[in-house]
PDB file of C-alpha atoms and ligand atoms in Angstrom:
ATOM      1  CA  MET A   1      -8.681  11.007  15.833  1.00  0.00           C
ATOM      2  CA  ARG A   2      -7.876  10.072  12.096  1.00  0.00           C
ATOM      3  CA  LEU A   3      -5.977  12.403  10.065  1.00  0.00           C
ATOM      4  CA  THR A   4      -8.373  14.288   7.395  1.00  0.00           C
ATOM      5  CA  ILE A   5      -7.750  15.647   3.822  1.00  0.00           C
ATOM      6  CA  PRO A   6      -7.495  19.321   5.393  1.00  0.00           C
ATOM      7  CA  ASP A   7      -4.636  17.799   7.866  1.00  0.00           C
ATOM      8  CA  ILE A   8      -3.001  16.384   4.780  1.00  0.00           C
ATOM      9  CA  HIS A   9      -3.290  19.691   2.584  1.00  0.00           C
ATOM     10  CA  LEU A  10      -2.009  21.672   5.716  1.00  0.00           C
ATOM     11  CA  LEU A  11       1.013  19.532   5.715  1.00  0.00           C
ATOM     12  CA  LYS A  12       1.807  20.489   2.099  1.00  0.00           C
ATOM     13  CA  LYS A  13       0.999  24.059   2.987  1.00  0.00           C
ATOM     14  CA  GLU A  14       3.358  24.032   5.930  1.00  0.00           C
ATOM     15  CA  GLY A  15       6.203  22.653   3.638  1.00  0.00           C
ATOM     16  CA  LYS A  16       6.064  19.348   5.898  1.00  0.00           C
ATOM     17  CA  LYS A  17       6.801  16.093   4.191  1.00  0.00           C
ATOM     18  CA  ILE A  18       3.921  13.325   4.093  1.00  0.00           C
ATOM     19  CA  ALA A  19       4.840   9.631   4.830  1.00  0.00           C
ATOM     20  CA  MET A  20       2.787   7.015   3.264  1.00  0.00           C
ATOM     21  CA  ILE A  21       3.345   3.340   3.249  1.00  0.00           C
ATOM     22  CA  THR A  22       1.239   0.263   1.723  1.00  0.00           C
ATOM     23  CA  ALA A  23      -0.258  -2.075   4.159  1.00  0.00           C
ATOM     24  CA  TYR A  24      -2.789  -5.048   3.713  1.00  0.00           C
ATOM     25  CA  ASP A  25      -2.858  -6.794   7.096  1.00  0.00           C
ATOM     26  CA  SER A  26      -3.282  -6.154  10.834  1.00  0.00           C
ATOM     27  CA  PHE A  27       0.177  -6.362  11.964  1.00  0.00           C
ATOM     28  CA  PHE A  28       1.777  -4.039   9.328  1.00  0.00           C
ATOM     29  CA  SER A  29      -1.290  -1.728   9.901  1.00  0.00           C
ATOM     30  CA  ILE A  30      -0.340  -1.659  13.516  1.00  0.00           C
ATOM     31  CA  TYR A  31       3.320  -1.290  12.692  1.00  0.00           C
ATOM     32  CA  ALA A  32       2.664   1.849  10.371  1.00  0.00           C
ATOM     33  CA  GLU A  33       0.577   3.430  13.022  1.00  0.00           C
ATOM     34  CA  LYS A  34       2.998   2.933  15.802  1.00  0.00           C
ATOM     35  CA  ALA A  35       5.548   4.266  13.613  1.00  0.00           C
ATOM     36  CA  GLY A  36       3.487   7.553  13.200  1.00  0.00           C
ATOM     37  CA  ILE A  37       2.807   7.088   9.336  1.00  0.00           C
ATOM     38  CA  ASP A  38       0.465  10.119   8.033  1.00  0.00           C
ATOM     39  CA  MET A  39      -1.391   7.777   5.287  1.00  0.00           C
ATOM     40  CA  ILE A  40      -1.681   3.954   4.683  1.00  0.00           C
ATOM     41  CA  LEU A  41      -2.287   2.838   0.933  1.00  0.00           C
ATOM     42  CA  VAL A  42      -4.176  -0.471   0.672  1.00  0.00           C
ATOM     43  CA  GLY A  43      -2.460  -0.929  -2.711  1.00  0.00           C
ATOM     44  CA  ASP A  44      -3.486  -3.365  -5.455  1.00  0.00           C
ATOM     45  CA  SER A  45       0.191  -4.271  -5.389  1.00  0.00           C
ATOM     46  CA  LEU A  46      -1.220  -6.915  -2.705  1.00  0.00           C
ATOM     47  CA  GLY A  47      -1.540  -8.852  -5.979  1.00  0.00           C
ATOM     48  CA  MET A  48       2.206  -9.203  -6.100  1.00  0.00           C
ATOM     49  CA  VAL A  49       3.510  -8.841  -2.683  1.00  0.00           C
ATOM     50  CA  VAL A  50       0.408 -10.890  -0.787  1.00  0.00           C
ATOM     51  CA  GLN A  51      -0.848 -13.075  -3.663  1.00  0.00           C
ATOM     52  CA  GLY A  52       2.569 -13.664  -5.430  1.00  0.00           C
ATOM     53  CA  GLU A  53       1.168 -12.861  -8.882  1.00  0.00           C
ATOM     54  CA  GLU A  54       3.285 -11.128 -11.573  1.00  0.00           C
ATOM     55  CA  ASN A  55       1.210  -8.164 -11.748  1.00  0.00           C
ATOM     56  CA  THR A  56      -1.763  -6.289 -10.345  1.00  0.00           C
ATOM     57  CA  LEU A  57      -4.311  -7.083 -12.887  1.00  0.00           C
ATOM     58  CA  GLY A  58      -6.246 -10.078 -11.192  1.00  0.00           C
ATOM     59  CA  VAL A  59      -6.955  -8.180  -7.927  1.00  0.00           C
ATOM     60  CA  THR A  60     -10.798  -8.055  -7.319  1.00  0.00           C
ATOM     61  CA  MET A  61     -13.069  -5.685  -5.537  1.00  0.00           C
ATOM     62  CA  ASP A  62     -13.802  -8.184  -2.807  1.00  0.00           C
ATOM     63  CA  GLU A  63     -10.131  -8.823  -2.379  1.00  0.00           C
ATOM     64  CA  MET A  64      -9.542  -4.910  -1.786  1.00  0.00           C
ATOM     65  CA  VAL A  65     -12.589  -4.588   0.266  1.00  0.00           C
ATOM     66  CA  TYR A  66     -11.369  -7.488   2.460  1.00  0.00           C
ATOM     67  CA  HIS A  67      -7.849  -6.109   3.018  1.00  0.00           C
ATOM     68  CA  THR A  68      -9.037  -2.439   3.383  1.00  0.00           C
ATOM     69  CA  LYS A  69     -11.401  -3.684   6.349  1.00  0.00           C
ATOM     70  CA  ILE A  70      -8.534  -5.134   7.899  1.00  0.00           C
ATOM     71  CA  VAL A  71      -6.214  -2.048   7.839  1.00  0.00           C
ATOM     72  CA  SER A  72      -9.038   0.285   9.008  1.00  0.00           C
ATOM     73  CA  ARG A  73     -10.150  -2.074  11.748  1.00  0.00           C
ATOM     74  CA  ASN A  74      -6.474  -2.063  13.208  1.00  0.00           C
ATOM     75  CA  THR A  75      -5.770   1.526  13.035  1.00  0.00           C
ATOM     76  CA  GLN A  76      -7.088   4.773  14.359  1.00  0.00           C
ATOM     77  CA  LYS A  77      -4.996   7.627  13.212  1.00  0.00           C
ATOM     78  CA  PRO A  78      -3.385   7.185   9.692  1.00  0.00           C
ATOM     79  CA  PHE A  79      -5.420   8.573   6.795  1.00  0.00           C
ATOM     80  CA  ILE A  80      -6.457   5.229   4.544  1.00  0.00           C
ATOM     81  CA  VAL A  81      -6.515   5.024   0.935  1.00  0.00           C
ATOM     82  CA  ALA A  82      -7.659   2.033  -0.953  1.00  0.00           C
ATOM     83  CA  ASP A  83      -6.813   1.291  -4.487  1.00  0.00           C
ATOM     84  CA  MET A  84      -9.514   0.671  -7.174  1.00  0.00           C
ATOM     85  CA  PRO A  85      -8.427  -2.581  -8.797  1.00  0.00           C
ATOM     86  CA  PHE A  86      -8.048  -3.077 -12.626  1.00  0.00           C
ATOM     87  CA  MET A  87     -11.493  -2.941 -14.467  1.00  0.00           C
ATOM     88  CA  SER A  88     -13.407  -1.667 -11.360  1.00  0.00           C
ATOM     89  CA  TYR A  89     -13.663   2.097 -12.681  1.00  0.00           C
ATOM     90  CA  GLN A  90     -13.139   1.828 -16.238  1.00  0.00           C
ATOM     91  CA  ILE A  91     -16.244   0.161 -17.563  1.00  0.00           C
ATOM     92  CA  SER A  92     -18.615   3.112 -16.503  1.00  0.00           C
ATOM     93  CA  THR A  93     -18.980   6.117 -14.242  1.00  0.00           C
ATOM     94  CA  GLU A  94     -21.745   4.118 -12.387  1.00  0.00           C
ATOM     95  CA  LYS A  95     -19.637   1.140 -11.811  1.00  0.00           C
ATOM     96  CA  ALA A  96     -16.942   3.245 -10.577  1.00  0.00           C
ATOM     97  CA  ILE A  97     -18.983   5.203  -8.113  1.00  0.00           C
ATOM     98  CA  GLU A  98     -20.755   1.950  -6.982  1.00  0.00           C
ATOM     99  CA  ASN A  99     -17.236   0.271  -6.441  1.00  0.00           C
ATOM    100  CA  ALA A 100     -15.508   3.221  -4.950  1.00  0.00           C
ATOM    101  CA  GLY A 101     -18.549   3.501  -2.634  1.00  0.00           C
ATOM    102  CA  ARG A 102     -17.945  -0.249  -1.385  1.00  0.00           C
ATOM    103  CA  LEU A 103     -14.202   0.790  -0.340  1.00  0.00           C
ATOM    104  CA  ILE A 104     -15.585   3.618   1.574  1.00  0.00           C
ATOM    105  CA  LYS A 105     -18.646   1.950   3.159  1.00  0.00           C
ATOM    106  CA  GLU A 106     -17.747  -1.595   3.578  1.00  0.00           C
ATOM    107  CA  GLY A 107     -13.676  -1.207   3.677  1.00  0.00           C
ATOM    108  CA  LYS A 108     -14.131   2.160   5.774  1.00  0.00           C
ATOM    109  CA  ALA A 109     -11.396   3.842   3.749  1.00  0.00           C
ATOM    110  CA  GLN A 110     -11.356   7.566   3.722  1.00  0.00           C
ATOM    111  CA  ALA A 111     -10.496   7.890  -0.257  1.00  0.00           C
ATOM    112  CA  VAL A 112      -9.730   5.807  -3.043  1.00  0.00           C
ATOM    113  CA  LYS A 113      -6.936   5.800  -5.716  1.00  0.00           C
ATOM    114  CA  ILE A 114      -7.161   5.331  -9.241  1.00  0.00           C
ATOM    115  CA  GLU A 115      -4.602   5.173 -12.060  1.00  0.00           C
ATOM    116  CA  GLY A 116      -4.853   7.310 -15.123  1.00  0.00           C
ATOM    117  CA  GLY A 117      -4.503  10.704 -16.642  1.00  0.00           C
ATOM    118  CA  ALA A 118      -6.809  13.325 -18.187  1.00  0.00           C
ATOM    119  CA  ASP A 119      -9.054  10.501 -19.659  1.00  0.00           C
ATOM    120  CA  PHE A 120     -10.196   9.820 -16.134  1.00  0.00           C
ATOM    121  CA  ALA A 121     -11.164  13.462 -15.235  1.00  0.00           C
ATOM    122  CA  ASP A 122     -14.608  12.974 -15.750  1.00  0.00           C
ATOM    123  CA  VAL A 123     -15.224   9.905 -13.779  1.00  0.00           C
ATOM    124  CA  ILE A 124     -13.008  11.347 -11.010  1.00  0.00           C
ATOM    125  CA  GLU A 125     -15.124  14.508 -10.813  1.00  0.00           C
ATOM    126  CA  LYS A 126     -18.368  12.606 -10.301  1.00  0.00           C
ATOM    127  CA  MET A 127     -16.973  10.463  -7.777  1.00  0.00           C
ATOM    128  CA  VAL A 128     -15.834  13.568  -5.876  1.00  0.00           C
ATOM    129  CA  ARG A 129     -19.384  15.159  -6.412  1.00  0.00           C
ATOM    130  CA  ALA A 130     -20.662  11.650  -4.814  1.00  0.00           C
ATOM    131  CA  SER A 131     -18.527  12.837  -1.776  1.00  0.00           C
ATOM    132  CA  ILE A 132     -15.872   9.969  -2.383  1.00  0.00           C
ATOM    133  CA  PRO A 133     -12.343  11.441  -2.149  1.00  0.00           C
ATOM    134  CA  VAL A 134     -10.162  10.449  -4.895  1.00  0.00           C
ATOM    135  CA  MET A 135      -6.233  10.294  -5.162  1.00  0.00           C
ATOM    136  CA  GLY A 136      -5.011  10.372  -8.604  1.00  0.00           C
ATOM    137  CA  HIS A 137      -1.942   8.158  -9.872  1.00  0.00           C
ATOM    138  CA  LEU A 138       0.348   9.181 -12.878  1.00  0.00           C
ATOM    139  CA  GLY A 139       3.555   8.173 -14.310  1.00  0.00           C
ATOM    140  CA  LEU A 140       4.122   4.354 -14.344  1.00  0.00           C
ATOM    141  CA  LEU A 141       0.762   2.843 -14.227  1.00  0.00           C
ATOM    142  CA  PRO A 142       0.871  -0.891 -13.162  1.00  0.00           C
ATOM    143  CA  GLN A 143      -2.583  -1.625 -14.421  1.00  0.00           C
ATOM    144  CA  SER A 144      -1.271  -0.801 -17.905  1.00  0.00           C
ATOM    145  CA  ILE A 145       1.363  -3.268 -17.930  1.00  0.00           C
ATOM    146  CA  ASN A 146       0.048  -5.164 -21.064  1.00  0.00           C
ATOM    147  CA  LYS A 147       0.184  -1.720 -22.919  1.00  0.00           C
ATOM    148  CA  ILE A 148       3.399  -0.669 -21.794  1.00  0.00           C
ATOM    149  CA  GLY A 149       5.312  -3.800 -21.772  1.00  0.00           C
ATOM    150  CA  SER A 150       7.248  -3.395 -18.631  1.00  0.00           C
ATOM    151  CA  PHE A 151       7.604  -1.658 -15.391  1.00  0.00           C
ATOM    152  CA  LYS A 152       9.729   1.148 -16.671  1.00  0.00           C
ATOM    153  CA  VAL A 153      10.245   4.807 -16.123  1.00  0.00           C
ATOM    154  CA  GLN A 154       7.689   7.001 -17.865  1.00  0.00           C
ATOM    155  CA  GLY A 155       8.188  10.702 -19.051  1.00  0.00           C
ATOM    156  CA  LYS A 156      11.746  10.762 -19.557  1.00  0.00           C
ATOM    157  CA  GLU A 157      10.975  12.549 -23.146  1.00  0.00           C
ATOM    158  CA  TYR A 158       9.403  15.841 -23.592  1.00  0.00           C
ATOM    159  CA  ASP A 159       5.940  14.805 -25.151  1.00  0.00           C
ATOM    160  CA  GLN A 160       5.419  11.986 -22.499  1.00  0.00           C
ATOM    161  CA  ALA A 161       6.474  14.460 -19.947  1.00  0.00           C
ATOM    162  CA  GLU A 162       4.254  17.242 -21.176  1.00  0.00           C
ATOM    163  CA  GLU A 163       1.253  14.853 -21.097  1.00  0.00           C
ATOM    164  CA  ILE A 164       1.880  13.598 -17.634  1.00  0.00           C
ATOM    165  CA  PHE A 165       1.999  17.355 -16.500  1.00  0.00           C
ATOM    166  CA  LYS A 166      -1.181  18.313 -18.311  1.00  0.00           C
ATOM    167  CA  SER A 167      -2.921  15.210 -16.625  1.00  0.00           C
ATOM    168  CA  ALA A 168      -1.820  16.397 -13.194  1.00  0.00           C
ATOM    169  CA  LYS A 169      -3.441  19.714 -13.834  1.00  0.00           C
ATOM    170  CA  ALA A 170      -6.597  17.932 -15.366  1.00  0.00           C
ATOM    171  CA  LEU A 171      -6.747  15.848 -12.208  1.00  0.00           C
ATOM    172  CA  GLN A 172      -6.270  18.560  -9.912  1.00  0.00           C
ATOM    173  CA  ASP A 173      -9.104  20.390 -11.894  1.00  0.00           C
ATOM    174  CA  ALA A 174     -11.131  17.129 -11.421  1.00  0.00           C
ATOM    175  CA  GLY A 175     -11.068  17.474  -7.706  1.00  0.00           C
ATOM    176  CA  VAL A 176      -8.411  14.839  -6.773  1.00  0.00           C
ATOM    177  CA  PHE A 177      -7.027  15.585  -3.106  1.00  0.00           C
ATOM    178  CA  ALA A 178      -3.653  14.423  -3.839  1.00  0.00           C
ATOM    179  CA  ILE A 179      -1.604  12.474  -6.721  1.00  0.00           C
ATOM    180  CA  VAL A 180       0.850   9.625  -6.382  1.00  0.00           C
ATOM    181  CA  LEU A 181       3.689  10.179  -9.259  1.00  0.00           C
ATOM    182  CA  GLU A 182       5.305   6.900 -10.042  1.00  0.00           C
ATOM    183  CA  ALA A 183       8.520   6.243 -11.724  1.00  0.00           C
ATOM    184  CA  ILE A 184       9.108   9.684 -13.403  1.00  0.00           C
ATOM    185  CA  PRO A 185      12.399  11.965 -13.538  1.00  0.00           C
ATOM    186  CA  TYR A 186      12.813  14.118 -10.406  1.00  0.00           C
ATOM    187  CA  GLU A 187      12.872  17.044 -12.491  1.00  0.00           C
ATOM    188  CA  LEU A 188       9.266  16.411 -13.761  1.00  0.00           C
ATOM    189  CA  ALA A 189       7.971  15.522 -10.489  1.00  0.00           C
ATOM    190  CA  LYS A 190       9.279  18.871  -8.939  1.00  0.00           C
ATOM    191  CA  LYS A 191       7.827  20.858 -11.698  1.00  0.00           C
ATOM    192  CA  ILE A 192       4.293  19.247 -11.074  1.00  0.00           C
ATOM    193  CA  THR A 193       4.786  19.622  -7.228  1.00  0.00           C
ATOM    194  CA  GLU A 194       5.591  23.330  -7.556  1.00  0.00           C
ATOM    195  CA  GLU A 195       2.594  23.850  -9.886  1.00  0.00           C
ATOM    196  CA  LEU A 196      -0.133  22.005  -7.827  1.00  0.00           C
ATOM    197  CA  LEU A 197      -2.024  23.064  -5.024  1.00  0.00           C
ATOM    198  CA  VAL A 198      -2.673  19.373  -3.876  1.00  0.00           C
ATOM    199  CA  PRO A 199       0.207  17.315  -2.602  1.00  0.00           C
ATOM    200  CA  THR A 200       2.070  14.942  -4.785  1.00  0.00           C
ATOM    201  CA  ILE A 201       3.261  11.602  -3.242  1.00  0.00           C
ATOM    202  CA  GLY A 202       6.334  10.032  -4.923  1.00  0.00           C
ATOM    203  CA  ILE A 203       7.289   6.463  -5.636  1.00  0.00           C
ATOM    204  CA  GLY A 204      10.467   6.666  -7.791  1.00  0.00           C
ATOM    205  CA  ALA A 205      10.060  10.200  -8.266  1.00  0.00           C
ATOM    206  CA  GLY A 206      12.877  11.750  -6.403  1.00  0.00           C
ATOM    207  CA  PRO A 207      13.034  13.986  -3.280  1.00  0.00           C
ATOM    208  CA  TYR A 208      11.117  17.025  -4.482  1.00  0.00           C
ATOM    209  CA  THR A 209       7.448  15.745  -4.080  1.00  0.00           C
ATOM    210  CA  ASP A 210       5.358  16.721  -1.052  1.00  0.00           C
ATOM    211  CA  GLY A 211       5.360  13.141   0.282  1.00  0.00           C
ATOM    212  CA  GLN A 212       6.741   9.541  -0.427  1.00  0.00           C
ATOM    213  CA  VAL A 213       5.213   6.107  -0.593  1.00  0.00           C
ATOM    214  CA  LEU A 214       6.821   2.868  -0.620  1.00  0.00           C
ATOM    215  CA  VAL A 215       5.573  -0.661  -0.532  1.00  0.00           C
ATOM    216  CA  VAL A 216       6.263  -1.957   2.903  1.00  0.00           C
ATOM    217  CA  GLN A 217       7.364  -5.491   1.718  1.00  0.00           C
ATOM    218  CA  ASP A 218      10.017  -3.677  -0.379  1.00  0.00           C
ATOM    219  CA  MET A 219      11.333  -1.337   2.158  1.00  0.00           C
ATOM    220  CA  LEU A 220      11.769  -4.070   4.778  1.00  0.00           C
ATOM    221  CA  GLY A 221      13.753  -6.120   2.184  1.00  0.00           C
ATOM    222  CA  MET A 222      11.252  -8.974   2.224  1.00  0.00           C
ATOM    223  CA  ASN A 223      12.236  -9.962  -1.495  1.00  0.00           C
ATOM    224  CA  GLU A 224      15.994 -10.188  -1.919  1.00  0.00           C
ATOM    225  CA  ASN A 225      15.563 -10.544  -5.874  1.00  0.00           C
ATOM    226  CA  PHE A 226      13.818  -7.267  -6.101  1.00  0.00           C
ATOM    227  CA  SER A 227      16.012  -4.229  -5.734  1.00  0.00           C
ATOM    228  CA  PRO A 228      15.021  -1.499  -7.972  1.00  0.00           C
ATOM    229  CA  LYS A 229      16.781   1.705  -7.775  1.00  0.00           C
ATOM    230  CA  PHE A 230      14.017   3.893  -6.300  1.00  0.00           C
ATOM    231  CA  VAL A 231      13.633   1.452  -3.362  1.00  0.00           C
ATOM    232  CA  LYS A 232      15.635   1.768  -0.036  1.00  0.00           C
ATOM    233  CA  LYS A 233      15.843  -1.341   2.076  1.00  0.00           C
ATOM    234  CA  TYR A 234      15.608  -0.586   5.689  1.00  0.00           C
ATOM    235  CA  LEU A 235      15.971  -4.128   6.862  1.00  0.00           C
ATOM    236  CA  SER A 236      16.955  -7.595   5.104  1.00  0.00           C
ATOM    237  CA  LEU A 237      13.807  -9.244   6.483  1.00  0.00           C
ATOM    238  CA  GLU A 238      13.994 -12.008   4.114  1.00  0.00           C
ATOM    239  CA  LYS A 239      17.433 -13.132   5.208  1.00  0.00           C
ATOM    240  CA  MET A 240      16.470 -12.749   8.833  1.00  0.00           C
ATOM    241  CA  ALA A 241      13.212 -14.558   8.410  1.00  0.00           C
ATOM    242  CA  VAL A 242      14.785 -17.392   6.438  1.00  0.00           C
ATOM    243  CA  GLU A 243      17.522 -17.663   9.084  1.00  0.00           C
ATOM    244  CA  ALA A 244      15.229 -17.642  11.965  1.00  0.00           C
ATOM    245  CA  ILE A 245      13.162 -20.391  10.355  1.00  0.00           C
ATOM    246  CA  GLU A 246      16.082 -22.327   9.623  1.00  0.00           C
ATOM    247  CA  SER A 247      17.197 -22.174  13.274  1.00  0.00           C
ATOM    248  CA  TYR A 248      13.902 -23.510  14.282  1.00  0.00           C
ATOM    249  CA  LYS A 249      13.980 -26.235  11.845  1.00  0.00           C
ATOM    250  CA  ASN A 250      17.349 -27.386  13.018  1.00  0.00           C
ATOM    251  CA  GLU A 251      16.386 -27.334  16.629  1.00  0.00           C
ATOM    252  CA  VAL A 252      13.303 -29.453  16.001  1.00  0.00           C
ATOM    253  CA  LYS A 253      15.448 -31.865  14.069  1.00  0.00           C
ATOM    254  CA  ASN A 254      18.186 -32.023  16.979  1.00  0.00           C
ATOM    255  CA  GLY A 255      15.744 -32.096  19.698  1.00  0.00           C
ATOM    256  CA  SER A 256      17.082 -28.740  21.135  1.00  0.00           C
ATOM    257  CA  PHE A 257      13.523 -27.168  20.853  1.00  0.00           C
ATOM    258  CA  PRO A 258      11.243 -27.293  22.724  1.00  0.00           C
ATOM    259  CA  THR A 259      12.819 -27.434  26.277  1.00  0.00           C
ATOM    260  CA  LEU A 260      10.817 -27.785  29.448  1.00  0.00           C
ATOM    261  CA  GLU A 261      11.221 -23.747  29.509  1.00  0.00           C
ATOM    262  CA  HIS A 262       8.834 -23.806  26.562  1.00  0.00           C
ATOM    263  CA  SER A 263       6.415 -26.729  27.985  1.00  0.00           C
ATOM    264  CA  PHE A 264       3.442 -26.961  30.380  1.00  0.00           C
ATOM    265  CA  ARG A 265       3.637 -28.752  33.738  1.00  0.00           C
ATOM    266  CA  SER A 266       0.793 -30.995  35.211  1.00  0.00           C
ATOM    267  CA  LYS A 267      -0.905 -29.396  38.191  1.00  0.00           C
ATOM    268  CA  ASN A 268       0.713 -31.619  40.986  1.00  0.00           C
ATOM    269  CA  LYS A 269       1.830 -34.990  41.779  1.00  0.00           C
ATOM    270  CA  GLU A 270      -1.591 -36.288  42.166  1.00  0.00           C
ATOM    271  CA  THR A 271      -2.460 -35.435  38.683  1.00  0.00           C
ATOM    272  CA  ILE A 272       0.696 -36.839  37.464  1.00  0.00           C
ATOM    273  CA  SER A 273      -0.219 -40.398  39.242  1.00  0.00           C
ATOM    274  CA  LEU A 274      -3.452 -40.482  37.331  1.00  0.00           C
ATOM    275  CA  TYR A 275      -1.165 -40.618  34.054  1.00  0.00           C
ATOM    276  CA  SER A 276      -1.195 -44.689  34.994  1.00  0.00           C
ATOM    277  CA  PHE A 277      -4.218 -44.648  32.525  1.00  0.00           C
ATOM    278  CA  LYS A 278      -6.161 -47.780  32.097  1.00  0.00           C
ATOM    279  CA  ASN A 279      -8.058 -48.546  28.821  1.00  0.00           C
TER     280      ASN A 279
HETATM  281  O1  KIV B   1      -0.622  -0.540  -5.411  1.00  0.00           O
HETATM  282  C1  KIV B   1       0.369   0.092  -4.870  1.00  0.00           C
HETATM  283  O2  KIV B   1       0.914  -0.287  -3.985  1.00  0.00           O
HETATM  284  C2  KIV B   1       0.607   1.507  -5.470  1.00  0.00           C
HETATM  285  C3  KIV B   1       1.868   2.051  -4.965  1.00  0.00           C
HETATM  286  C4  KIV B   1       2.892   1.620  -5.891  1.00  0.00           C
HETATM  287  C5  KIV B   1       1.887   3.639  -5.157  1.00  0.00           C
HETATM  288  O3  KIV B   1       0.066   1.872  -6.258  1.00  0.00           O
END
């Protein structure tokens, strides 16, 4: 049975941490489920970690639906949240509801996530009224990269911290079931977490949020050149993968792969005798 919003809320109530990770394909979804992850985020970060783009802005609704379908098809237990990509919810409430509905109906996500503060309270309220559960996302908003200039910590100064705090309250009032807090000082994340009834999920927001989320490629060390302070690398997968592929290449070149151990045999001597093929 899939986890539900009441299950997620119970974790906060009981002071138990919520573990969330991103996934976009079948194998990583299966690994996440086997590892006992509570929530999977099909993030628009797929633009960067799957498609190799420099930001998330080009990700389309069709791509989000495609990846969400794969993740939901390959899991039974984790609660699945799908990101609403850039310009899928900013144009009009009607468009936002229609697009969010696709992630639920076609992608089979249990909820959608949208980036933005109090300005989006109205659209969130209408989505929730249409029975589409919404996760908020405050702090560093990757879809605002052209406005903010770089992926940097938000809310270090009082005014911006206050704005983020007020937005968290506004999103809760609008009906979000949880809020991602990205790249904000841990003191601010702690204050928001203590004040809100809905769970906070941190990424680069310190240890005091109700849960944590990381991009799976980051925590597995799939990009040696990407080592931000907030990511703990649990594996050096880039190094391991390159070494393995290099060993394969060397063995192909020197003829030590494949051996007969990795080869198929003919059925019997009679079959082999047929190999005196005639044209
Ligand atoms: O798209 C994503 O993976 C996200 C996380 C960084 C929270 O929004």
